[in-house]
PDB file of N, CA and C in Angstrom:
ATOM      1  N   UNK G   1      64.235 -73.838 -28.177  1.00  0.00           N
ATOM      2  CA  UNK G   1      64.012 -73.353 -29.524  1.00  0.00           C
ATOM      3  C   UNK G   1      62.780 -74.077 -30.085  1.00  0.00           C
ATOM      4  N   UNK G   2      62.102 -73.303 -30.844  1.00  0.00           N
ATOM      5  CA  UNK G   2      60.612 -74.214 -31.184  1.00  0.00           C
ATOM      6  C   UNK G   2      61.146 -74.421 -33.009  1.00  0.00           C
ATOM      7  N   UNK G   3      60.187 -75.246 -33.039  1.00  0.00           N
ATOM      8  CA  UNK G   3      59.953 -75.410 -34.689  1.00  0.00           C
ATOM      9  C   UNK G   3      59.620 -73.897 -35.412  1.00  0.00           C
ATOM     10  N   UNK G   4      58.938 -73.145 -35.269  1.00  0.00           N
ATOM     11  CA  UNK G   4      58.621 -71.573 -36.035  1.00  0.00           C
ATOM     12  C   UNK G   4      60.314 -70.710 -35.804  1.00  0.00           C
ATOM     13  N   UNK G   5      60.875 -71.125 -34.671  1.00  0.00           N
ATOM     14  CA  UNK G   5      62.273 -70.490 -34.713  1.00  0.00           C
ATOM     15  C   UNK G   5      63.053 -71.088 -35.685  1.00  0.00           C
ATOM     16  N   UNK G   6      63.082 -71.760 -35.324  1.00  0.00           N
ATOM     17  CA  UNK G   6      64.273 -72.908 -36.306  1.00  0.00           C
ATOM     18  C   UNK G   6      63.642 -72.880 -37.651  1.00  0.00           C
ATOM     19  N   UNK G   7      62.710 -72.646 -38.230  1.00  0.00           N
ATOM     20  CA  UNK G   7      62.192 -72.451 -40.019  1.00  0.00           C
ATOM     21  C   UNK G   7      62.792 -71.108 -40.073  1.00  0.00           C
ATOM     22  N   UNK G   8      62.398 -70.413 -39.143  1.00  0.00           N
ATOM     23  CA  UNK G   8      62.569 -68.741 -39.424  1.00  0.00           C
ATOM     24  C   UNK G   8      63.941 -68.351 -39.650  1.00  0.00           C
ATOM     25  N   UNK G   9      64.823 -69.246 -38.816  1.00  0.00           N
ATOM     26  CA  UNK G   9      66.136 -68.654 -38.930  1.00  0.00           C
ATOM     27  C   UNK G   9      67.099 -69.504 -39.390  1.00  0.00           C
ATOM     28  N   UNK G  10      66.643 -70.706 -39.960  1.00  0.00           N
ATOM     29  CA  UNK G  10      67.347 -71.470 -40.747  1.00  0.00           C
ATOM     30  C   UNK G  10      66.665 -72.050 -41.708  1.00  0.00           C
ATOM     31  N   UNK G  11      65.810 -70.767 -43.044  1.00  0.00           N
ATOM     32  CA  UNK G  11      65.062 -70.955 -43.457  1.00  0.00           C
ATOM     33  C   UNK G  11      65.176 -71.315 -44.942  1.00  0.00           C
ATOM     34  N   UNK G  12      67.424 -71.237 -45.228  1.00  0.00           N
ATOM     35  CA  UNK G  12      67.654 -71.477 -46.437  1.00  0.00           C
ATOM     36  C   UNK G  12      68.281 -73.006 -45.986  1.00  0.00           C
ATOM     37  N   UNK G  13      68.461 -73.510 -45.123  1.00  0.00           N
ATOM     38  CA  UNK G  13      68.791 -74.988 -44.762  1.00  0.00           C
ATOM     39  C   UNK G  13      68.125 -75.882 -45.184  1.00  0.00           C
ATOM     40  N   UNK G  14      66.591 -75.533 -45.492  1.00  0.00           N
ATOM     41  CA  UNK G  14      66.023 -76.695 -45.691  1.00  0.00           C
ATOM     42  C   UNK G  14      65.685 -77.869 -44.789  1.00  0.00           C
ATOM     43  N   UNK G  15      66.023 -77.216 -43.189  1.00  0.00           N
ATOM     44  CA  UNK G  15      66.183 -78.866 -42.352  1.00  0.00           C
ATOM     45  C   UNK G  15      65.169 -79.862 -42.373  1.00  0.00           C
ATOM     46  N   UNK G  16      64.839 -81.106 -41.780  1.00  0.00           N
ATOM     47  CA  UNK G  16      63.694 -81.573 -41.845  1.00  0.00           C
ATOM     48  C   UNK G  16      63.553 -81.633 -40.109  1.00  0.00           C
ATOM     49  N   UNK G  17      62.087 -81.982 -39.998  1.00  0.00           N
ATOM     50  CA  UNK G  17      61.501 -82.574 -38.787  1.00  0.00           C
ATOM     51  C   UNK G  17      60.911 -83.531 -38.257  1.00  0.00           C
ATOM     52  N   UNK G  18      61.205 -84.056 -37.106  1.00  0.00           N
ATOM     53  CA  UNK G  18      60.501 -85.176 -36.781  1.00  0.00           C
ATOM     54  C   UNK G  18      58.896 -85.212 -36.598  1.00  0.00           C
ATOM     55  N   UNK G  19      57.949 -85.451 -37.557  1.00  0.00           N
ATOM     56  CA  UNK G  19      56.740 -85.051 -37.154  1.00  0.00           C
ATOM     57  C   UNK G  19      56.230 -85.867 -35.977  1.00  0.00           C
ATOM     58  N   UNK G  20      55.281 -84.593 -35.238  1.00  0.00           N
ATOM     59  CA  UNK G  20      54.618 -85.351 -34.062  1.00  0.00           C
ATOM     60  C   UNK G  20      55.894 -85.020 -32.565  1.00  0.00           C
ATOM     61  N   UNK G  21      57.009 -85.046 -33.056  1.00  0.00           N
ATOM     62  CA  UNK G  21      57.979 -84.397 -31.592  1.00  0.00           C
ATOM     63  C   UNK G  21      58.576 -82.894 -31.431  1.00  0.00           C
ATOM     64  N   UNK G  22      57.622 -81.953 -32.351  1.00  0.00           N
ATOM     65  CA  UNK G  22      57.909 -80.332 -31.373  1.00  0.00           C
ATOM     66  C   UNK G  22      58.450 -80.555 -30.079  1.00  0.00           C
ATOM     67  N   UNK G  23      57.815 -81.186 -29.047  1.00  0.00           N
ATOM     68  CA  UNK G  23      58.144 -80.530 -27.889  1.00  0.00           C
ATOM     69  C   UNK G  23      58.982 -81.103 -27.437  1.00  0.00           C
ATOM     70  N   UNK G  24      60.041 -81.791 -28.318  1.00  0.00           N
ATOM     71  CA  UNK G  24      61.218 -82.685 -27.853  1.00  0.00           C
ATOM     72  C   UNK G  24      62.334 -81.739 -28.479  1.00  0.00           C
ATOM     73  N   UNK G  25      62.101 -80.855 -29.303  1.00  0.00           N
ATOM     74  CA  UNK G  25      62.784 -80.228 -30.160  1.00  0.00           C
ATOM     75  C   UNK G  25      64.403 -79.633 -28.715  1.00  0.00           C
ATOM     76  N   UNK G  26      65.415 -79.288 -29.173  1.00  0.00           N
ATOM     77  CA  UNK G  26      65.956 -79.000 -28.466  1.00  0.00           C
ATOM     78  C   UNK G  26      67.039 -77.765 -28.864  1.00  0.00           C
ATOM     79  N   UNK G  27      67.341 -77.700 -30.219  1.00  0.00           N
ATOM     80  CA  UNK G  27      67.850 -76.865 -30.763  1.00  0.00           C
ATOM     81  C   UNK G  27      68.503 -77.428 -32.496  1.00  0.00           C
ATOM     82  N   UNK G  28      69.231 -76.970 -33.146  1.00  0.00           N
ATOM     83  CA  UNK G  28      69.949 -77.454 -34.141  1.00  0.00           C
ATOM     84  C   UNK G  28      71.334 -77.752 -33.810  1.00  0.00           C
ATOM     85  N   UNK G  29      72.282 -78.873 -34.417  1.00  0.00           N
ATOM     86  CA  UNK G  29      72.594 -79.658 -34.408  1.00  0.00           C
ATOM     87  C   UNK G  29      73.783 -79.615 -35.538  1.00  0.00           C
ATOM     88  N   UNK G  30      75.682 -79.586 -35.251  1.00  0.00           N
ATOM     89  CA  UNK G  30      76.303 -79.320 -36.752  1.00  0.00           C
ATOM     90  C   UNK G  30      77.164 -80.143 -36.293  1.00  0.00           C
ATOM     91  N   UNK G  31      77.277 -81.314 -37.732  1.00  0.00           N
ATOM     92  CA  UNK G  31      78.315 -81.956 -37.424  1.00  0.00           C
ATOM     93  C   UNK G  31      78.880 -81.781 -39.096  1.00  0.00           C
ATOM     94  N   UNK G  32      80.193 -81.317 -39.246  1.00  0.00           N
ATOM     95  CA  UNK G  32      81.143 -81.116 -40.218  1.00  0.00           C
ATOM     96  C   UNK G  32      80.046 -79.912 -41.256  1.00  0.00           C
ATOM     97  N   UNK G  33      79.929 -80.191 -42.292  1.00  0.00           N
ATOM     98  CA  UNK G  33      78.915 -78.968 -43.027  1.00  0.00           C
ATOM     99  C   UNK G  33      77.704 -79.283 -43.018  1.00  0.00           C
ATOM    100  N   UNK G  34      76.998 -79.999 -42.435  1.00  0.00           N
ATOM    101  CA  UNK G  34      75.593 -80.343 -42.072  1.00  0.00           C
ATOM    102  C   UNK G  34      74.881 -80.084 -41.162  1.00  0.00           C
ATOM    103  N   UNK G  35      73.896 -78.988 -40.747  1.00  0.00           N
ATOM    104  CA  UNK G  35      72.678 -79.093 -39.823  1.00  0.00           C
ATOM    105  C   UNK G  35      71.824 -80.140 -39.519  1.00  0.00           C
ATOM    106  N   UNK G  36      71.085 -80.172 -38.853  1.00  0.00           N
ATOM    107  CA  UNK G  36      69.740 -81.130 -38.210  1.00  0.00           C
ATOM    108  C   UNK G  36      69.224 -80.587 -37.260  1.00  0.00           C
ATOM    109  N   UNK G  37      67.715 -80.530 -36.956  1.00  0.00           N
ATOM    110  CA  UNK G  37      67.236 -80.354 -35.856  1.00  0.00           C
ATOM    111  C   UNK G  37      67.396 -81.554 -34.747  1.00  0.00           C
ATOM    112  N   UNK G  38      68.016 -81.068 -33.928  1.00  0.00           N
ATOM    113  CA  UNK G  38      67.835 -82.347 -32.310  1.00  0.00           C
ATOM    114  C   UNK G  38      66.966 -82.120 -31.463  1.00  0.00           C
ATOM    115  N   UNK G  39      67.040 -83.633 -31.143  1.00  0.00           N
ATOM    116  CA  UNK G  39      65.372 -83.812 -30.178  1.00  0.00           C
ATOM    117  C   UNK G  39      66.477 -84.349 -29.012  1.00  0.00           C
ATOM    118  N   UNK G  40      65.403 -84.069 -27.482  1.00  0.00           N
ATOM    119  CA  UNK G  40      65.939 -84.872 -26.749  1.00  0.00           C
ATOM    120  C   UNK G  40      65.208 -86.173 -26.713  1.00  0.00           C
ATOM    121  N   UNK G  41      66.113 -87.135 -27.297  1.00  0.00           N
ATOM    122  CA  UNK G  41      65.166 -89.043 -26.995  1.00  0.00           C
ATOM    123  C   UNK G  41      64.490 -89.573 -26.177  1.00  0.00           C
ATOM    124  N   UNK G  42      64.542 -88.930 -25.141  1.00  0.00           N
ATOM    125  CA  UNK G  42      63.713 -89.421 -23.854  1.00  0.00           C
ATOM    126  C   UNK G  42      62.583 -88.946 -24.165  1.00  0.00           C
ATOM    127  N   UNK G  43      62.167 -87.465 -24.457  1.00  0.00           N
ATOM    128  CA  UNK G  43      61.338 -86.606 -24.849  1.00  0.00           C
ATOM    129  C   UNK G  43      60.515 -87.316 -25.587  1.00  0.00           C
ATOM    130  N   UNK G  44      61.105 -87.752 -26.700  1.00  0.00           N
ATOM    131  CA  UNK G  44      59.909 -88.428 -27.520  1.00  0.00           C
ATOM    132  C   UNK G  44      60.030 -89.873 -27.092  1.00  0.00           C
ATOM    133  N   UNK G  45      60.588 -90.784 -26.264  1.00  0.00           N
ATOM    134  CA  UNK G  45      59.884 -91.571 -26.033  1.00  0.00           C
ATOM    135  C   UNK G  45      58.618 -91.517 -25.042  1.00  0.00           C
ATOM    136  N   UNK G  46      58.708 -90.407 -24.241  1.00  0.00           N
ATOM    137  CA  UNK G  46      57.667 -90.188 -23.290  1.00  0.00           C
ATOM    138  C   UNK G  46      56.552 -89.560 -24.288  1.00  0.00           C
ATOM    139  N   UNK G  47      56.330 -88.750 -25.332  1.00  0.00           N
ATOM    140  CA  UNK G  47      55.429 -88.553 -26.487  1.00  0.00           C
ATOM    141  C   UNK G  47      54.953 -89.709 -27.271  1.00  0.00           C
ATOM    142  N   UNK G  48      55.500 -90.657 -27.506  1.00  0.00           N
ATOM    143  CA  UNK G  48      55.265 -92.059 -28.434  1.00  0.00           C
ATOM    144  C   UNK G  48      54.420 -93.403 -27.282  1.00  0.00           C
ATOM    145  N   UNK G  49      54.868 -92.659 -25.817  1.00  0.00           N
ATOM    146  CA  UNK G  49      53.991 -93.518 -25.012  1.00  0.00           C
ATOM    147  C   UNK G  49      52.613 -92.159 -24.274  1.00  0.00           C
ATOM    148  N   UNK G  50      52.498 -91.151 -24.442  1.00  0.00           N
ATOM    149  CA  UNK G  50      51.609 -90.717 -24.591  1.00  0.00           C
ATOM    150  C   UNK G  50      50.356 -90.659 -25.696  1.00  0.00           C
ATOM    151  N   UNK G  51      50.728 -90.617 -26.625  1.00  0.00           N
ATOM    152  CA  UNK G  51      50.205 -91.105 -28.140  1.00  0.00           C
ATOM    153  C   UNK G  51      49.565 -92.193 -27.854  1.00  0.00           C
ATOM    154  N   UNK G  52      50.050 -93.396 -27.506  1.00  0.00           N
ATOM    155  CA  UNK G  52      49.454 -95.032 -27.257  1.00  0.00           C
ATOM    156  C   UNK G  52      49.685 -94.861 -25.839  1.00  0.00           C
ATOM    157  N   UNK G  53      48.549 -94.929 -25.339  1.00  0.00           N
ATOM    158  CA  UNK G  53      48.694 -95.388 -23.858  1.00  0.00           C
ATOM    159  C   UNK G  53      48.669 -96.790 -23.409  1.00  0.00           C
ATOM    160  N   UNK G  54      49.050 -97.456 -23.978  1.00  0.00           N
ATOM    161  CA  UNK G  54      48.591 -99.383 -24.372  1.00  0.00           C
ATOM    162  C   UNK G  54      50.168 -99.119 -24.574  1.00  0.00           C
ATOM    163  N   UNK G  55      51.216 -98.564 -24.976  1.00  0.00           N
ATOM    164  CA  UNK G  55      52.550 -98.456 -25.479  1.00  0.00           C
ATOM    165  C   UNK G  55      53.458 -98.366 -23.876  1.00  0.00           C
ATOM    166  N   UNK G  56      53.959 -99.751 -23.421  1.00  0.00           N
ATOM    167  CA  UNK G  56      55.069 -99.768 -22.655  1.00  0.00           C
ATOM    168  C   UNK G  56      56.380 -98.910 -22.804  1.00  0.00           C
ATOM    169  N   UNK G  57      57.233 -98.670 -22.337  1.00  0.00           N
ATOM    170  CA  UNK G  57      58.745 -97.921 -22.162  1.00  0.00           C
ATOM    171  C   UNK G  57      59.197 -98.763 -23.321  1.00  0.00           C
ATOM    172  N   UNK G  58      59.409-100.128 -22.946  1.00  0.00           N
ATOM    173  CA  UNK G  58      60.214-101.073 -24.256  1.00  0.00           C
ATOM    174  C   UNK G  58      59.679-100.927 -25.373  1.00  0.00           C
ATOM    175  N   UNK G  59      58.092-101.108 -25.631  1.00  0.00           N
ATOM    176  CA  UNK G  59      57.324-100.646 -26.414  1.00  0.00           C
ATOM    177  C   UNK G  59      58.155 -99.636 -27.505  1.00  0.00           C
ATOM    178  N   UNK G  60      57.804 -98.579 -26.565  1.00  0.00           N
ATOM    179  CA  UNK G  60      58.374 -97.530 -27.268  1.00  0.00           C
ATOM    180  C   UNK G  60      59.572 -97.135 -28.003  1.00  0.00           C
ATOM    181  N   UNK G  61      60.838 -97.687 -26.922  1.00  0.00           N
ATOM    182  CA  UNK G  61      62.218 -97.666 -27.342  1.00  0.00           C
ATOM    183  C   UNK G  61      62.598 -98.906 -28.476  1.00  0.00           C
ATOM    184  N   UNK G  62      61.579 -99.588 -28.319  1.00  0.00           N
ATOM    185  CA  UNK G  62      61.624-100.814 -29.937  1.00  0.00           C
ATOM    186  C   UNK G  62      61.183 -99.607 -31.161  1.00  0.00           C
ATOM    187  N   UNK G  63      59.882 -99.122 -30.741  1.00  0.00           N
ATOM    188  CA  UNK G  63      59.779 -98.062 -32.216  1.00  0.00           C
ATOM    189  C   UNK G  63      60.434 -97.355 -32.334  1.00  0.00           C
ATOM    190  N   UNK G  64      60.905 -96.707 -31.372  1.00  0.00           N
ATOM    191  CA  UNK G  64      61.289 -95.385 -31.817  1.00  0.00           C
ATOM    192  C   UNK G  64      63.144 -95.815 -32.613  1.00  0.00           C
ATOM    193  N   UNK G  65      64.238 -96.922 -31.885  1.00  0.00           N
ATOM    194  CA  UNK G  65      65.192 -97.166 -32.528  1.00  0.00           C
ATOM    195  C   UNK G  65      64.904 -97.382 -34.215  1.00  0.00           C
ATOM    196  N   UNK G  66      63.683 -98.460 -34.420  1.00  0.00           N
ATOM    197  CA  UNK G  66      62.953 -98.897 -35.631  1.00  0.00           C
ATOM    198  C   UNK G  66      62.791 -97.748 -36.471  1.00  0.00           C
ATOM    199  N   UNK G  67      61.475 -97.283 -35.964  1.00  0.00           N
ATOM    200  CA  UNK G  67      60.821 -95.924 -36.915  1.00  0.00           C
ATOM    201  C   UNK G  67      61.334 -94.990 -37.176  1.00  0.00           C
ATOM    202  N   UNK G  68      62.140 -94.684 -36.021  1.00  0.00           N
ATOM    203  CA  UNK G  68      62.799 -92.590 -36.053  1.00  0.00           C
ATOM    204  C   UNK G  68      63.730 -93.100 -36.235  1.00  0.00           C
ATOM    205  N   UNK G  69      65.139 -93.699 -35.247  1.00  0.00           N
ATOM    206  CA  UNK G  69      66.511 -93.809 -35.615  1.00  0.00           C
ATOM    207  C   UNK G  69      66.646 -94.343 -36.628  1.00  0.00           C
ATOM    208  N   UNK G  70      65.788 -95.386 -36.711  1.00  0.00           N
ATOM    209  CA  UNK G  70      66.862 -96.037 -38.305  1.00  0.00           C
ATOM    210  C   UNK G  70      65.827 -95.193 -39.493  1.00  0.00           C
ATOM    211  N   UNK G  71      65.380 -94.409 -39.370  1.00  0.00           N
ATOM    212  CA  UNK G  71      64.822 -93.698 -40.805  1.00  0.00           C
ATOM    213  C   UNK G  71      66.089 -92.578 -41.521  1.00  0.00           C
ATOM    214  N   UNK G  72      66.800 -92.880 -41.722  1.00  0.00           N
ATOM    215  CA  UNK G  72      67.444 -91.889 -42.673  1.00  0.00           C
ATOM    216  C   UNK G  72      66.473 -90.925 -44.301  1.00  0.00           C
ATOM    217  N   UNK G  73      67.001 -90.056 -44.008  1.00  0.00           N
ATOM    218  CA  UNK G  73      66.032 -88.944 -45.568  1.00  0.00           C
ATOM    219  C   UNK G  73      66.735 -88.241 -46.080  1.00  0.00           C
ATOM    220  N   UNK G  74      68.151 -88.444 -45.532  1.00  0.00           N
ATOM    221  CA  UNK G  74      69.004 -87.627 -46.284  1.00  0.00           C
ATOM    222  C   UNK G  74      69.498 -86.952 -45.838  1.00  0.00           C
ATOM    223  N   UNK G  75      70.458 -85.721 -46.318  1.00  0.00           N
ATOM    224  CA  UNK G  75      70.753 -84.464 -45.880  1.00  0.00           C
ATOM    225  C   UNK G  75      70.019 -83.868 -44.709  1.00  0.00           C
ATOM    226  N   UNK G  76      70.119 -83.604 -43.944  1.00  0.00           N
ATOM    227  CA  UNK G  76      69.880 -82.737 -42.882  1.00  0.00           C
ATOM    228  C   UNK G  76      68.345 -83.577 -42.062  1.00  0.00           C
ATOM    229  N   UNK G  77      68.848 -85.049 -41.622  1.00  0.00           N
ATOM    230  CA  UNK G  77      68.009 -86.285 -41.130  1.00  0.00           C
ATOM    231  C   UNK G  77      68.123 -85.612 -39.818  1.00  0.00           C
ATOM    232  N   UNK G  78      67.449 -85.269 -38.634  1.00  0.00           N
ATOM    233  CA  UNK G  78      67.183 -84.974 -38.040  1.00  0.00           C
ATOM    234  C   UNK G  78      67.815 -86.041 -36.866  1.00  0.00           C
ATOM    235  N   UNK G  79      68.435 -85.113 -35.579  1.00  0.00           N
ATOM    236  CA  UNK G  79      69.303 -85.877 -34.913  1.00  0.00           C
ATOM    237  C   UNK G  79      68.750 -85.731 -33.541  1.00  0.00           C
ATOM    238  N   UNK G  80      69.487 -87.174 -32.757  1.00  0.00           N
ATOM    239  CA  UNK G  80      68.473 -87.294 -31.382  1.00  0.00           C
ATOM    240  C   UNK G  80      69.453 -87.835 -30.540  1.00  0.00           C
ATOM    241  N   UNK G  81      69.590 -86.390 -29.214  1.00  0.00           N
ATOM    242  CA  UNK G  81      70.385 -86.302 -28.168  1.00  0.00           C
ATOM    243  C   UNK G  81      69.932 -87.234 -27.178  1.00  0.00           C
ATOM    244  N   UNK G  82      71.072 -88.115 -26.538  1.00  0.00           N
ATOM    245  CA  UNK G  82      70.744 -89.087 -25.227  1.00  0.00           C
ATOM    246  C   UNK G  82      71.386 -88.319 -24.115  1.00  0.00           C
ATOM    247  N   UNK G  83      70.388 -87.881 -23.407  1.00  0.00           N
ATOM    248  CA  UNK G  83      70.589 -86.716 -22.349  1.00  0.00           C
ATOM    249  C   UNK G  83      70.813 -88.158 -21.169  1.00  0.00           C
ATOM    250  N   UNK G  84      70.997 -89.036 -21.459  1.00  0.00           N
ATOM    251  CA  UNK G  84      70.884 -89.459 -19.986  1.00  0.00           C
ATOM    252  C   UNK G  84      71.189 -90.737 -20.374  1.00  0.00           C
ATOM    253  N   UNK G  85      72.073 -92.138 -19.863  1.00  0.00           N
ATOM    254  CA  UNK G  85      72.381 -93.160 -20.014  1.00  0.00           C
ATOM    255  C   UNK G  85      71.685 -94.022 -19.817  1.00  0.00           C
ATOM    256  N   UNK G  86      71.194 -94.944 -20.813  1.00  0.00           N
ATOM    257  CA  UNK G  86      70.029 -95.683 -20.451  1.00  0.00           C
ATOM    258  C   UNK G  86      70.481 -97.228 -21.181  1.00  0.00           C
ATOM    259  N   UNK G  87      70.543 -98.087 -20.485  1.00  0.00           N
ATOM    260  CA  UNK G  87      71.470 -99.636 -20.772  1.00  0.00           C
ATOM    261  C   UNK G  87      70.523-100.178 -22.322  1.00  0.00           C
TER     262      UNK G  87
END
């Protein structure tokens, strides 16, 4: 599902987005009466070390817990799937 789908058809939701991770996008996301767009996390950590190429794996997974996970905005904070177990 891209970002132009997900405005188009959930266009009275209001959701927000993670700017800069389209191509992590994975679909929307309902837990109890709330939407979010979900990313897959790996996705954008491999985008956040493309961005900085000077940006290690740890690097990255330090910002991205920092910057993206712990950013809450409210209502419909945008949510991020762990497709894969990582210690």
């Amino acid at each position: 599902m891209t970002r132009e789908e997900i405005e188009q058809n959930y266009s009275e939701e209001k959701l927000l987005f993670a700017d800069g991770f389209d191509d992590a996008i994975l679909g929307v996301a309902q837990q109890f009466n709330s939407l979010s767009v979900a990313y897959d996390k790996d996705k954008c950590i491999s985008i956040l070390m493309t961005q900085d190429e000077e940006m290690t794996r740890d690097d990255a997974e330090e910002y991205f817990s920092f910057n993206i996970i712990g950013s809450y905005v409210g209502e419909h904070t945008p949510s991020f799937i762990y497709k894969s177990w990582m210690e």
